[in-house]
Amino acid sequence: MSDSVLVEKRDGYQVVTLNRPDRLNSFNAEMHGALMGALVAAEAAADCRAILLRGAGRGFSAGQDLSEVQPKPGELPNLATTIDQLYNPLIRKLRALPLPVVCAVNGVAAGAGANIALACDIVVAGRSAKFLQAFAKIALIPDSGGTWFLPRLAGDARARGMALLGEPISAETAERWGLIWKCVEDDALMDEAQGICEKFAKAPTGALAAIKQALDAAAGNSLNAQLDLERDVQYRLGLAHDYNEGVAAFMEKRAPAFRGRG
Ligand code: T3D
């Protein structure tokens, strides 16, 4: 079994660690397979109500492992294949998972590594972390959703600056620009990320999944379509145990006991 991704089961959530620290957790096909396997398994585990994604060593991920992409003599590179088979399914999976994904960025997040982090639901970064759209430096465009996430999160001017210049921005700037949820001191990073996962482990997971879906749908919907979507989702959630439990707990001034995924 591959050790390029490590999975640790905690009470109500799982910690998934990218584990190729000597290559700054850059992605090869094996790590892609292991990460996808870990996400699929976490989704299938009824007691898993959140995922904490992080990198081993001094960085989160440097994106594609560039030592593995050089074509053999006489071959033409086909980047579309890697993107179609590995990066796009990963981004789609992260967005579609019916449970929140918290990403702890401890150091550099570059290329696809940066955009995989941005695809997560909550991104917390240590103060020394950096986000780098490295693509233009190797004559590519931001992929793994970069051209979609950057303008939506940071605005067009900042998206263009990051993508065209390919220069790193600090975690503090990423927070200020709205790219990430929070920048914290380096030594507080894991406590912060774990604390969020512990809250999610007791949360109404079905509602959180619906929130993820509704926010993503909003990106392509008119206000009218989104109002209709909200009505339909609210109707469905109103029939679920966790809504009744949430209201009852509020009225009885006690903590709710949400079933989550039950
Ligand atoms: O299939 C396709 O190609 C399409 C998909 C593309 C998706 C992408 O992600 S394209 C973008 C790929 N990533 C990059 O271009 C980033 C390359 N890395 C860097 O620019 C720098 O390493 C960093 C800015 C990320 C970090 O710099 P620094 O100074 O902190 O570390 P370093 O010394 O450069 O790297 C440490 C080691 O990791 C080093 O190995 P060594 O010399 O100690 O044996 C370095 O070669 C290795 N490393 C870093 N990034 C990659 C890598 N090895 C392979 N691939 C990498 N992406």
PDB file of C-alpha atoms and ligand atoms in Angstrom:
ATOM      1  CA  MET A   1       0.000   0.000   0.000  1.00  0.00           C
ATOM      2  CA  SER A   2       1.211   3.521  -0.868  1.00  0.00           C
ATOM      3  CA  ASP A   3       2.507   5.718   1.948  1.00  0.00           C
ATOM      4  CA  SER A   4       2.363   8.853  -0.192  1.00  0.00           C
ATOM      5  CA  VAL A   5      -0.892   9.703   1.593  1.00  0.00           C
ATOM      6  CA  LEU A   6      -1.435   8.941   5.279  1.00  0.00           C
ATOM      7  CA  VAL A   7      -4.863   8.668   6.879  1.00  0.00           C
ATOM      8  CA  GLU A   8      -5.503   9.017  10.591  1.00  0.00           C
ATOM      9  CA  LYS A   9      -8.945   8.414  12.050  1.00  0.00           C
ATOM     10  CA  ARG A  10     -10.015  10.834  14.769  1.00  0.00           C
ATOM     11  CA  ASP A  11     -13.266  11.130  16.693  1.00  0.00           C
ATOM     12  CA  GLY A  12     -15.710  12.160  13.940  1.00  0.00           C
ATOM     13  CA  TYR A  13     -13.179  13.183  11.292  1.00  0.00           C
ATOM     14  CA  GLN A  14     -10.123  11.975   9.379  1.00  0.00           C
ATOM     15  CA  VAL A  15      -6.727  13.609   8.889  1.00  0.00           C
ATOM     16  CA  VAL A  16      -5.375  13.053   5.371  1.00  0.00           C
ATOM     17  CA  THR A  17      -1.687  13.937   4.950  1.00  0.00           C
ATOM     18  CA  LEU A  18       0.135  14.382   1.618  1.00  0.00           C
ATOM     19  CA  ASN A  19       3.349  12.559   2.363  1.00  0.00           C
ATOM     20  CA  ARG A  20       6.139  13.168  -0.147  1.00  0.00           C
ATOM     21  CA  PRO A  21       7.995  15.774   1.896  1.00  0.00           C
ATOM     22  CA  ASP A  22      11.343  15.354   0.093  1.00  0.00           C
ATOM     23  CA  ARG A  23       9.517  16.502  -3.104  1.00  0.00           C
ATOM     24  CA  LEU A  24       7.497  19.172  -1.287  1.00  0.00           C
ATOM     25  CA  ASN A  25       4.468  16.882  -1.574  1.00  0.00           C
ATOM     26  CA  SER A  26       4.345  17.415  -5.331  1.00  0.00           C
ATOM     27  CA  PHE A  27       1.823  15.191  -7.096  1.00  0.00           C
ATOM     28  CA  ASN A  28       2.719  12.079  -9.049  1.00  0.00           C
ATOM     29  CA  ALA A  29       0.174   9.544 -10.278  1.00  0.00           C
ATOM     30  CA  GLU A  30       0.639   7.397  -7.180  1.00  0.00           C
ATOM     31  CA  MET A  31      -0.139  10.234  -4.776  1.00  0.00           C
ATOM     32  CA  HIS A  32      -3.159  11.202  -6.872  1.00  0.00           C
ATOM     33  CA  GLY A  33      -4.462   7.632  -6.621  1.00  0.00           C
ATOM     34  CA  ALA A  34      -3.816   7.462  -2.884  1.00  0.00           C
ATOM     35  CA  LEU A  35      -5.491  10.809  -2.220  1.00  0.00           C
ATOM     36  CA  MET A  36      -8.553   9.936  -4.276  1.00  0.00           C
ATOM     37  CA  GLY A  37      -8.737   6.586  -2.465  1.00  0.00           C
ATOM     38  CA  ALA A  38      -8.565   8.328   0.914  1.00  0.00           C
ATOM     39  CA  LEU A  39     -11.347  10.770  -0.033  1.00  0.00           C
ATOM     40  CA  VAL A  40     -13.594   7.997  -1.346  1.00  0.00           C
ATOM     41  CA  ALA A  41     -13.017   5.950   1.839  1.00  0.00           C
ATOM     42  CA  ALA A  42     -13.698   8.950   4.084  1.00  0.00           C
ATOM     43  CA  GLU A  43     -16.947   9.615   2.238  1.00  0.00           C
ATOM     44  CA  ALA A  44     -17.990   5.989   2.670  1.00  0.00           C
ATOM     45  CA  ALA A  45     -17.251   5.971   6.428  1.00  0.00           C
ATOM     46  CA  ALA A  46     -20.509   6.946   8.157  1.00  0.00           C
ATOM     47  CA  ASP A  47     -18.629   8.165  11.248  1.00  0.00           C
ATOM     48  CA  CYS A  48     -16.474  10.578   9.245  1.00  0.00           C
ATOM     49  CA  ARG A  49     -18.056  14.045   9.293  1.00  0.00           C
ATOM     50  CA  ALA A  50     -15.089  16.157   8.120  1.00  0.00           C
ATOM     51  CA  ILE A  51     -11.678  15.819   6.500  1.00  0.00           C
ATOM     52  CA  LEU A  52      -8.529  17.677   7.477  1.00  0.00           C
ATOM     53  CA  LEU A  53      -6.127  17.829   4.509  1.00  0.00           C
ATOM     54  CA  ARG A  54      -2.515  18.811   5.179  1.00  0.00           C
ATOM     55  CA  GLY A  55       1.024  18.315   3.923  1.00  0.00           C
ATOM     56  CA  ALA A  56       3.922  16.562   5.656  1.00  0.00           C
ATOM     57  CA  GLY A  57       7.195  18.391   6.163  1.00  0.00           C
ATOM     58  CA  ARG A  58       7.760  22.051   5.387  1.00  0.00           C
ATOM     59  CA  GLY A  59       5.156  22.649   2.665  1.00  0.00           C
ATOM     60  CA  PHE A  60       1.606  21.825   1.646  1.00  0.00           C
ATOM     61  CA  SER A  61       2.257  20.885  -2.002  1.00  0.00           C
ATOM     62  CA  ALA A  62       4.358  22.137  -4.928  1.00  0.00           C
ATOM     63  CA  GLY A  63       1.783  20.954  -7.494  1.00  0.00           C
ATOM     64  CA  GLN A  64       2.674  18.575 -10.276  1.00  0.00           C
ATOM     65  CA  ASP A  65       5.907  16.611  -9.786  1.00  0.00           C
ATOM     66  CA  LEU A  66       7.821  18.114 -12.685  1.00  0.00           C
ATOM     67  CA  SER A  67      10.399  15.328 -12.670  1.00  0.00           C
ATOM     68  CA  GLU A  68       7.663  12.990 -13.929  1.00  0.00           C
ATOM     69  CA  VAL A  69       6.314  15.017 -16.841  1.00  0.00           C
ATOM     70  CA  GLN A  70       9.254  15.149 -19.189  1.00  0.00           C
ATOM     71  CA  PRO A  71       8.286  13.275 -22.368  1.00  0.00           C
ATOM     72  CA  LYS A  72      10.532  10.504 -23.683  1.00  0.00           C
ATOM     73  CA  PRO A  73      12.453  11.312 -26.880  1.00  0.00           C
ATOM     74  CA  GLY A  74      10.073  11.261 -29.847  1.00  0.00           C
ATOM     75  CA  GLU A  75       6.955  11.630 -27.656  1.00  0.00           C
ATOM     76  CA  LEU A  76       4.739  14.710 -27.478  1.00  0.00           C
ATOM     77  CA  PRO A  77       3.510  15.705 -24.010  1.00  0.00           C
ATOM     78  CA  ASN A  78      -0.224  15.364 -23.470  1.00  0.00           C
ATOM     79  CA  LEU A  79      -1.060  17.467 -20.444  1.00  0.00           C
ATOM     80  CA  ALA A  80      -4.781  17.071 -21.123  1.00  0.00           C
ATOM     81  CA  THR A  81      -4.574  13.437 -20.057  1.00  0.00           C
ATOM     82  CA  THR A  82      -3.155  14.193 -16.583  1.00  0.00           C
ATOM     83  CA  ILE A  83      -5.664  16.964 -16.100  1.00  0.00           C
ATOM     84  CA  ASP A  84      -8.610  14.873 -17.307  1.00  0.00           C
ATOM     85  CA  GLN A  85      -7.674  11.751 -15.393  1.00  0.00           C
ATOM     86  CA  LEU A  86      -6.146  13.131 -12.203  1.00  0.00           C
ATOM     87  CA  TYR A  87      -6.478  16.844 -11.392  1.00  0.00           C
ATOM     88  CA  ASN A  88     -10.022  17.509 -12.590  1.00  0.00           C
ATOM     89  CA  PRO A  89     -11.523  14.444 -10.853  1.00  0.00           C
ATOM     90  CA  LEU A  90      -9.724  15.504  -7.637  1.00  0.00           C
ATOM     91  CA  ILE A  91     -11.091  19.055  -7.711  1.00  0.00           C
ATOM     92  CA  ARG A  92     -14.581  17.765  -8.562  1.00  0.00           C
ATOM     93  CA  LYS A  93     -14.376  15.262  -5.710  1.00  0.00           C
ATOM     94  CA  LEU A  94     -13.312  17.870  -3.144  1.00  0.00           C
ATOM     95  CA  ARG A  95     -16.212  20.121  -4.133  1.00  0.00           C
ATOM     96  CA  ALA A  96     -18.778  17.289  -4.286  1.00  0.00           C
ATOM     97  CA  LEU A  97     -17.864  15.542  -1.019  1.00  0.00           C
ATOM     98  CA  PRO A  98     -20.918  15.624   1.262  1.00  0.00           C
ATOM     99  CA  LEU A  99     -18.758  16.696   4.197  1.00  0.00           C
ATOM    100  CA  PRO A 100     -16.546  19.732   4.792  1.00  0.00           C
ATOM    101  CA  VAL A 101     -12.853  19.636   3.920  1.00  0.00           C
ATOM    102  CA  VAL A 102     -10.533  21.774   6.045  1.00  0.00           C
ATOM    103  CA  CYS A 103      -7.124  22.445   4.504  1.00  0.00           C
ATOM    104  CA  ALA A 104      -4.175  23.308   6.750  1.00  0.00           C
ATOM    105  CA  VAL A 105      -1.463  25.024   4.689  1.00  0.00           C
ATOM    106  CA  ASN A 106       1.770  24.869   6.661  1.00  0.00           C
ATOM    107  CA  GLY A 107       4.225  26.133   4.026  1.00  0.00           C
ATOM    108  CA  VAL A 108       4.326  26.669   0.302  1.00  0.00           C
ATOM    109  CA  ALA A 109       1.257  25.806  -1.801  1.00  0.00           C
ATOM    110  CA  ALA A 110       2.327  26.133  -5.436  1.00  0.00           C
ATOM    111  CA  GLY A 111       0.799  25.383  -8.837  1.00  0.00           C
ATOM    112  CA  ALA A 112      -1.942  22.791  -8.627  1.00  0.00           C
ATOM    113  CA  GLY A 113      -1.036  22.480  -4.924  1.00  0.00           C
ATOM    114  CA  ALA A 114      -2.328  26.020  -4.355  1.00  0.00           C
ATOM    115  CA  ASN A 115      -5.539  25.387  -6.266  1.00  0.00           C
ATOM    116  CA  ILE A 116      -6.205  22.064  -4.545  1.00  0.00           C
ATOM    117  CA  ALA A 117      -6.014  24.021  -1.268  1.00  0.00           C
ATOM    118  CA  LEU A 118      -8.388  26.687  -2.635  1.00  0.00           C
ATOM    119  CA  ALA A 119     -10.853  23.972  -3.650  1.00  0.00           C
ATOM    120  CA  CYS A 120     -11.236  22.965  -0.003  1.00  0.00           C
ATOM    121  CA  ASP A 121     -14.084  24.420   2.043  1.00  0.00           C
ATOM    122  CA  ILE A 122     -12.089  26.076   4.817  1.00  0.00           C
ATOM    123  CA  VAL A 123      -8.435  27.002   4.300  1.00  0.00           C
ATOM    124  CA  VAL A 124      -6.315  27.885   7.320  1.00  0.00           C
ATOM    125  CA  ALA A 125      -2.684  28.837   6.726  1.00  0.00           C
ATOM    126  CA  GLY A 126       0.310  29.287   8.995  1.00  0.00           C
ATOM    127  CA  ARG A 127       1.830  32.778   8.904  1.00  0.00           C
ATOM    128  CA  SER A 128       4.916  31.556   7.012  1.00  0.00           C
ATOM    129  CA  ALA A 129       2.853  29.809   4.302  1.00  0.00           C
ATOM    130  CA  LYS A 130       2.830  31.128   0.748  1.00  0.00           C
ATOM    131  CA  PHE A 131       0.447  30.734  -2.174  1.00  0.00           C
ATOM    132  CA  LEU A 132       2.047  30.677  -5.585  1.00  0.00           C
ATOM    133  CA  GLN A 133       0.427  30.393  -9.018  1.00  0.00           C
ATOM    134  CA  ALA A 134       3.675  29.008 -10.425  1.00  0.00           C
ATOM    135  CA  PHE A 135       2.193  28.079 -13.803  1.00  0.00           C
ATOM    136  CA  ALA A 136       3.294  31.071 -15.913  1.00  0.00           C
ATOM    137  CA  LYS A 137       6.892  30.365 -14.850  1.00  0.00           C
ATOM    138  CA  ILE A 138       6.690  27.100 -16.801  1.00  0.00           C
ATOM    139  CA  ALA A 139       4.530  28.577 -19.568  1.00  0.00           C
ATOM    140  CA  LEU A 140       1.168  27.139 -18.458  1.00  0.00           C
ATOM    141  CA  ILE A 141      -2.112  28.593 -17.222  1.00  0.00           C
ATOM    142  CA  PRO A 142      -3.446  28.021 -13.701  1.00  0.00           C
ATOM    143  CA  ASP A 143      -5.298  24.706 -13.728  1.00  0.00           C
ATOM    144  CA  SER A 144      -7.071  22.600 -11.099  1.00  0.00           C
ATOM    145  CA  GLY A 145      -9.738  25.314 -11.063  1.00  0.00           C
ATOM    146  CA  GLY A 146      -7.284  28.200 -10.599  1.00  0.00           C
ATOM    147  CA  THR A 147      -8.791  30.383 -13.313  1.00  0.00           C
ATOM    148  CA  TRP A 148     -12.219  29.817 -11.715  1.00  0.00           C
ATOM    149  CA  PHE A 149     -11.319  30.174  -8.028  1.00  0.00           C
ATOM    150  CA  LEU A 150      -8.914  33.125  -8.212  1.00  0.00           C
ATOM    151  CA  PRO A 151     -11.196  35.814  -9.699  1.00  0.00           C
ATOM    152  CA  ARG A 152     -14.153  34.647  -7.604  1.00  0.00           C
ATOM    153  CA  LEU A 153     -12.232  34.678  -4.349  1.00  0.00           C
ATOM    154  CA  ALA A 154      -9.796  37.548  -4.799  1.00  0.00           C
ATOM    155  CA  GLY A 155     -11.307  39.614  -7.643  1.00  0.00           C
ATOM    156  CA  ASP A 156     -10.138  40.013 -11.212  1.00  0.00           C
ATOM    157  CA  ALA A 157      -7.214  42.414 -10.637  1.00  0.00           C
ATOM    158  CA  ARG A 158      -5.605  40.203  -7.999  1.00  0.00           C
ATOM    159  CA  ALA A 159      -6.317  37.040  -9.989  1.00  0.00           C
ATOM    160  CA  ARG A 160      -4.542  38.525 -13.001  1.00  0.00           C
ATOM    161  CA  GLY A 161      -1.595  39.670 -10.920  1.00  0.00           C
ATOM    162  CA  MET A 162      -1.168  36.299  -9.274  1.00  0.00           C
ATOM    163  CA  ALA A 163      -1.594  34.296 -12.489  1.00  0.00           C
ATOM    164  CA  LEU A 164       0.455  36.514 -14.812  1.00  0.00           C
ATOM    165  CA  LEU A 165       3.323  37.324 -12.449  1.00  0.00           C
ATOM    166  CA  GLY A 166       3.467  33.932 -10.730  1.00  0.00           C
ATOM    167  CA  GLU A 167       4.865  35.528  -7.593  1.00  0.00           C
ATOM    168  CA  PRO A 168       4.178  34.145  -4.109  1.00  0.00           C
ATOM    169  CA  ILE A 169       1.731  35.898  -1.812  1.00  0.00           C
ATOM    170  CA  SER A 170       1.900  35.515   1.950  1.00  0.00           C
ATOM    171  CA  ALA A 171      -0.752  33.800   4.064  1.00  0.00           C
ATOM    172  CA  GLU A 172      -1.577  37.173   5.596  1.00  0.00           C
ATOM    173  CA  THR A 173      -2.214  38.663   2.141  1.00  0.00           C
ATOM    174  CA  ALA A 174      -4.213  35.578   1.139  1.00  0.00           C
ATOM    175  CA  GLU A 175      -6.452  36.152   4.156  1.00  0.00           C
ATOM    176  CA  ARG A 176      -6.772  39.888   3.428  1.00  0.00           C
ATOM    177  CA  TRP A 177      -7.677  39.188  -0.203  1.00  0.00           C
ATOM    178  CA  GLY A 178     -10.337  36.637   0.755  1.00  0.00           C
ATOM    179  CA  LEU A 179      -8.524  33.660  -0.759  1.00  0.00           C
ATOM    180  CA  ILE A 180      -8.519  31.784   2.534  1.00  0.00           C
ATOM    181  CA  TRP A 181     -10.501  31.682   5.761  1.00  0.00           C
ATOM    182  CA  LYS A 182      -7.744  32.495   8.226  1.00  0.00           C
ATOM    183  CA  CYS A 183      -4.017  33.046   8.731  1.00  0.00           C
ATOM    184  CA  VAL A 184      -2.754  31.953  12.153  1.00  0.00           C
ATOM    185  CA  GLU A 185       0.637  31.672  13.852  1.00  0.00           C
ATOM    186  CA  ASP A 186       2.577  28.667  12.541  1.00  0.00           C
ATOM    187  CA  ASP A 187       2.554  26.844  15.855  1.00  0.00           C
ATOM    188  CA  ALA A 188      -1.229  27.334  16.189  1.00  0.00           C
ATOM    189  CA  LEU A 189      -2.069  25.943  12.728  1.00  0.00           C
ATOM    190  CA  MET A 190      -2.877  22.341  13.575  1.00  0.00           C
ATOM    191  CA  ASP A 191      -4.814  23.248  16.741  1.00  0.00           C
ATOM    192  CA  GLU A 192      -6.882  25.698  14.722  1.00  0.00           C
ATOM    193  CA  ALA A 193      -7.599  23.204  11.916  1.00  0.00           C
ATOM    194  CA  GLN A 194      -8.356  20.386  14.358  1.00  0.00           C
ATOM    195  CA  GLY A 195     -10.643  22.662  16.379  1.00  0.00           C
ATOM    196  CA  ILE A 196     -12.679  23.391  13.244  1.00  0.00           C
ATOM    197  CA  CYS A 197     -12.897  19.668  12.431  1.00  0.00           C
ATOM    198  CA  GLU A 198     -14.014  18.903  15.990  1.00  0.00           C
ATOM    199  CA  LYS A 199     -16.879  21.386  15.536  1.00  0.00           C
ATOM    200  CA  PHE A 200     -17.771  19.811  12.179  1.00  0.00           C
ATOM    201  CA  ALA A 201     -17.708  16.360  13.814  1.00  0.00           C
ATOM    202  CA  LYS A 202     -20.761  17.432  15.863  1.00  0.00           C
ATOM    203  CA  ALA A 203     -22.440  19.481  13.131  1.00  0.00           C
ATOM    204  CA  PRO A 204     -25.531  18.686  11.013  1.00  0.00           C
ATOM    205  CA  THR A 205     -23.469  17.187   8.181  1.00  0.00           C
ATOM    206  CA  GLY A 206     -26.396  16.873   5.761  1.00  0.00           C
ATOM    207  CA  ALA A 207     -27.032  20.615   6.021  1.00  0.00           C
ATOM    208  CA  LEU A 208     -23.322  21.389   5.565  1.00  0.00           C
ATOM    209  CA  ALA A 209     -23.287  19.254   2.412  1.00  0.00           C
ATOM    210  CA  ALA A 210     -26.321  21.168   1.145  1.00  0.00           C
ATOM    211  CA  ILE A 211     -24.570  24.490   1.895  1.00  0.00           C
ATOM    212  CA  LYS A 212     -21.543  23.391  -0.163  1.00  0.00           C
ATOM    213  CA  GLN A 213     -23.770  22.418  -3.087  1.00  0.00           C
ATOM    214  CA  ALA A 214     -25.866  25.580  -2.917  1.00  0.00           C
ATOM    215  CA  LEU A 215     -22.830  27.883  -2.844  1.00  0.00           C
ATOM    216  CA  ASP A 216     -21.292  26.123  -5.842  1.00  0.00           C
ATOM    217  CA  ALA A 217     -24.597  26.231  -7.730  1.00  0.00           C
ATOM    218  CA  ALA A 218     -24.863  29.981  -7.041  1.00  0.00           C
ATOM    219  CA  ALA A 219     -21.760  30.582  -9.179  1.00  0.00           C
ATOM    220  CA  GLY A 220     -23.750  29.637 -12.300  1.00  0.00           C
ATOM    221  CA  ASN A 221     -27.298  30.625 -11.271  1.00  0.00           C
ATOM    222  CA  SER A 222     -29.372  33.792 -11.566  1.00  0.00           C
ATOM    223  CA  LEU A 223     -30.780  35.169  -8.304  1.00  0.00           C
ATOM    224  CA  ASN A 224     -34.200  33.824  -9.282  1.00  0.00           C
ATOM    225  CA  ALA A 225     -32.861  30.328  -9.891  1.00  0.00           C
ATOM    226  CA  GLN A 226     -30.918  30.447  -6.636  1.00  0.00           C
ATOM    227  CA  LEU A 227     -33.983  31.551  -4.643  1.00  0.00           C
ATOM    228  CA  ASP A 228     -35.848  28.538  -6.025  1.00  0.00           C
ATOM    229  CA  LEU A 229     -32.927  26.263  -5.180  1.00  0.00           C
ATOM    230  CA  GLU A 230     -32.823  27.589  -1.594  1.00  0.00           C
ATOM    231  CA  ARG A 231     -36.561  26.935  -1.217  1.00  0.00           C
ATOM    232  CA  ASP A 232     -36.237  23.365  -2.473  1.00  0.00           C
ATOM    233  CA  VAL A 233     -33.199  22.549  -0.320  1.00  0.00           C
ATOM    234  CA  GLN A 234     -34.776  24.148   2.754  1.00  0.00           C
ATOM    235  CA  TYR A 235     -37.917  22.054   2.194  1.00  0.00           C
ATOM    236  CA  ARG A 236     -35.829  18.880   2.099  1.00  0.00           C
ATOM    237  CA  LEU A 237     -33.763  19.836   5.160  1.00  0.00           C
ATOM    238  CA  GLY A 238     -36.913  20.774   7.062  1.00  0.00           C
ATOM    239  CA  LEU A 239     -38.029  17.125   6.863  1.00  0.00           C
ATOM    240  CA  ALA A 240     -34.757  15.846   8.325  1.00  0.00           C
ATOM    241  CA  HIS A 241     -34.064  14.838  11.918  1.00  0.00           C
ATOM    242  CA  ASP A 242     -31.320  17.407  12.415  1.00  0.00           C
ATOM    243  CA  TYR A 243     -33.559  20.414  11.735  1.00  0.00           C
ATOM    244  CA  ASN A 244     -36.083  19.258  14.345  1.00  0.00           C
ATOM    245  CA  GLU A 245     -33.261  18.502  16.752  1.00  0.00           C
ATOM    246  CA  GLY A 246     -31.668  21.933  16.173  1.00  0.00           C
ATOM    247  CA  VAL A 247     -34.915  23.785  16.857  1.00  0.00           C
ATOM    248  CA  ALA A 248     -35.783  21.593  19.879  1.00  0.00           C
ATOM    249  CA  ALA A 249     -32.306  22.074  21.363  1.00  0.00           C
ATOM    250  CA  PHE A 250     -32.585  25.841  20.920  1.00  0.00           C
ATOM    251  CA  MET A 251     -35.975  25.954  22.633  1.00  0.00           C
ATOM    252  CA  GLU A 252     -34.780  23.694  25.452  1.00  0.00           C
ATOM    253  CA  LYS A 253     -31.544  25.704  25.870  1.00  0.00           C
ATOM    254  CA  ARG A 254     -29.315  22.643  25.418  1.00  0.00           C
ATOM    255  CA  ALA A 255     -26.638  21.567  22.966  1.00  0.00           C
ATOM    256  CA  PRO A 256     -28.075  19.807  19.906  1.00  0.00           C
ATOM    257  CA  ALA A 257     -27.249  16.135  19.279  1.00  0.00           C
ATOM    258  CA  PHE A 258     -27.129  16.124  15.509  1.00  0.00           C
ATOM    259  CA  ARG A 259     -27.116  12.793  13.728  1.00  0.00           C
ATOM    260  CA  GLY A 260     -24.935  14.227  10.985  1.00  0.00           C
ATOM    261  CA  ARG A 261     -24.855  11.714   8.218  1.00  0.00           C
ATOM    262  CA  GLY A 262     -27.401   9.352   9.716  1.00  0.00           C
TER     263      GLY A 262
HETATM  264  O1  T3D B   1       0.715  17.272 -16.120  1.00  0.00           O
HETATM  265  C1  T3D B   1       0.980  18.488 -16.047  1.00  0.00           C
HETATM  266  O2  T3D B   1       2.131  18.901 -15.983  1.00  0.00           O
HETATM  267  C2  T3D B   1      -0.166  19.483 -15.971  1.00  0.00           C
HETATM  268  C3  T3D B   1      -0.466  19.832 -14.561  1.00  0.00           C
HETATM  269  C4  T3D B   1       0.134  20.885 -13.973  1.00  0.00           C
HETATM  270  C5  T3D B   1      -0.144  21.236 -12.577  1.00  0.00           C
HETATM  271  C6  T3D B   1       0.944  22.027 -11.899  1.00  0.00           C
HETATM  272  O3  T3D B   1       0.959  22.017 -10.697  1.00  0.00           O
HETATM  273  S1  T3D B   1       2.073  22.895 -12.835  1.00  0.00           S
HETATM  274  C7  T3D B   1       3.077  23.717 -11.622  1.00  0.00           C
HETATM  275  C8  T3D B   1       4.105  22.797 -11.031  1.00  0.00           C
HETATM  276  N1  T3D B   1       4.782  23.344  -9.895  1.00  0.00           N
HETATM  277  C9  T3D B   1       5.735  24.282  -9.991  1.00  0.00           C
HETATM  278  O4  T3D B   1       6.059  24.769 -11.041  1.00  0.00           O
HETATM  279  C10 T3D B   1       6.445  24.661  -8.698  1.00  0.00           C
HETATM  280  C11 T3D B   1       7.899  24.232  -8.759  1.00  0.00           C
HETATM  281  N2  T3D B   1       8.534  24.463  -7.494  1.00  0.00           N
HETATM  282  C12 T3D B   1       8.962  25.673  -7.099  1.00  0.00           C
HETATM  283  O5  T3D B   1       8.785  26.657  -7.777  1.00  0.00           O
HETATM  284  C13 T3D B   1       9.656  25.740  -5.775  1.00  0.00           C
HETATM  285  O6  T3D B   1      10.112  24.457  -5.426  1.00  0.00           O
HETATM  286  C14 T3D B   1       8.727  26.272  -4.651  1.00  0.00           C
HETATM  287  C15 T3D B   1       8.468  27.768  -4.869  1.00  0.00           C
HETATM  288  C16 T3D B   1       7.407  25.525  -4.609  1.00  0.00           C
HETATM  289  C17 T3D B   1       9.437  26.086  -3.284  1.00  0.00           C
HETATM  290  O7  T3D B   1      10.724  26.654  -3.353  1.00  0.00           O
HETATM  291  P1  T3D B   1      11.789  26.301  -2.224  1.00  0.00           P
HETATM  292  O8  T3D B   1      13.001  27.116  -2.508  1.00  0.00           O
HETATM  293  O9  T3D B   1      11.124  26.447  -0.901  1.00  0.00           O
HETATM  294  O10 T3D B   1      12.093  24.733  -2.369  1.00  0.00           O
HETATM  295  P2  T3D B   1      12.974  24.015  -3.499  1.00  0.00           P
HETATM  296  O11 T3D B   1      14.387  23.947  -3.043  1.00  0.00           O
HETATM  297  O12 T3D B   1      12.716  24.629  -4.817  1.00  0.00           O
HETATM  298  O13 T3D B   1      12.328  22.548  -3.493  1.00  0.00           O
HETATM  299  C18 T3D B   1      12.668  21.540  -2.530  1.00  0.00           C
HETATM  300  C19 T3D B   1      12.827  20.233  -3.241  1.00  0.00           C
HETATM  301  O14 T3D B   1      11.568  19.879  -3.799  1.00  0.00           O
HETATM  302  C20 T3D B   1      13.811  20.328  -4.410  1.00  0.00           C
HETATM  303  O15 T3D B   1      14.415  19.067  -4.533  1.00  0.00           O
HETATM  304  P3  T3D B   1      16.001  18.900  -4.203  1.00  0.00           P
HETATM  305  O16 T3D B   1      16.739  19.882  -5.046  1.00  0.00           O
HETATM  306  O17 T3D B   1      16.101  19.184  -2.735  1.00  0.00           O
HETATM  307  O18 T3D B   1      16.283  17.470  -4.548  1.00  0.00           O
HETATM  308  C21 T3D B   1      12.888  20.587  -5.582  1.00  0.00           C
HETATM  309  O19 T3D B   1      13.446  20.188  -6.813  1.00  0.00           O
HETATM  310  C22 T3D B   1      11.706  19.721  -5.210  1.00  0.00           C
HETATM  311  N3  T3D B   1      10.485  20.221  -5.861  1.00  0.00           N
HETATM  312  C23 T3D B   1       9.832  21.350  -5.597  1.00  0.00           C
HETATM  313  N4  T3D B   1       8.795  21.470  -6.386  1.00  0.00           N
HETATM  314  C24 T3D B   1       8.784  20.396  -7.185  1.00  0.00           C
HETATM  315  C25 T3D B   1       9.886  19.580  -6.859  1.00  0.00           C
HETATM  316  N5  T3D B   1      10.131  18.442  -7.480  1.00  0.00           N
HETATM  317  C26 T3D B   1       9.304  18.080  -8.479  1.00  0.00           C
HETATM  318  N6  T3D B   1       8.239  18.813  -8.834  1.00  0.00           N
HETATM  319  C27 T3D B   1       7.943  19.972  -8.227  1.00  0.00           C
HETATM  320  N7  T3D B   1       6.828  20.658  -8.578  1.00  0.00           N
END
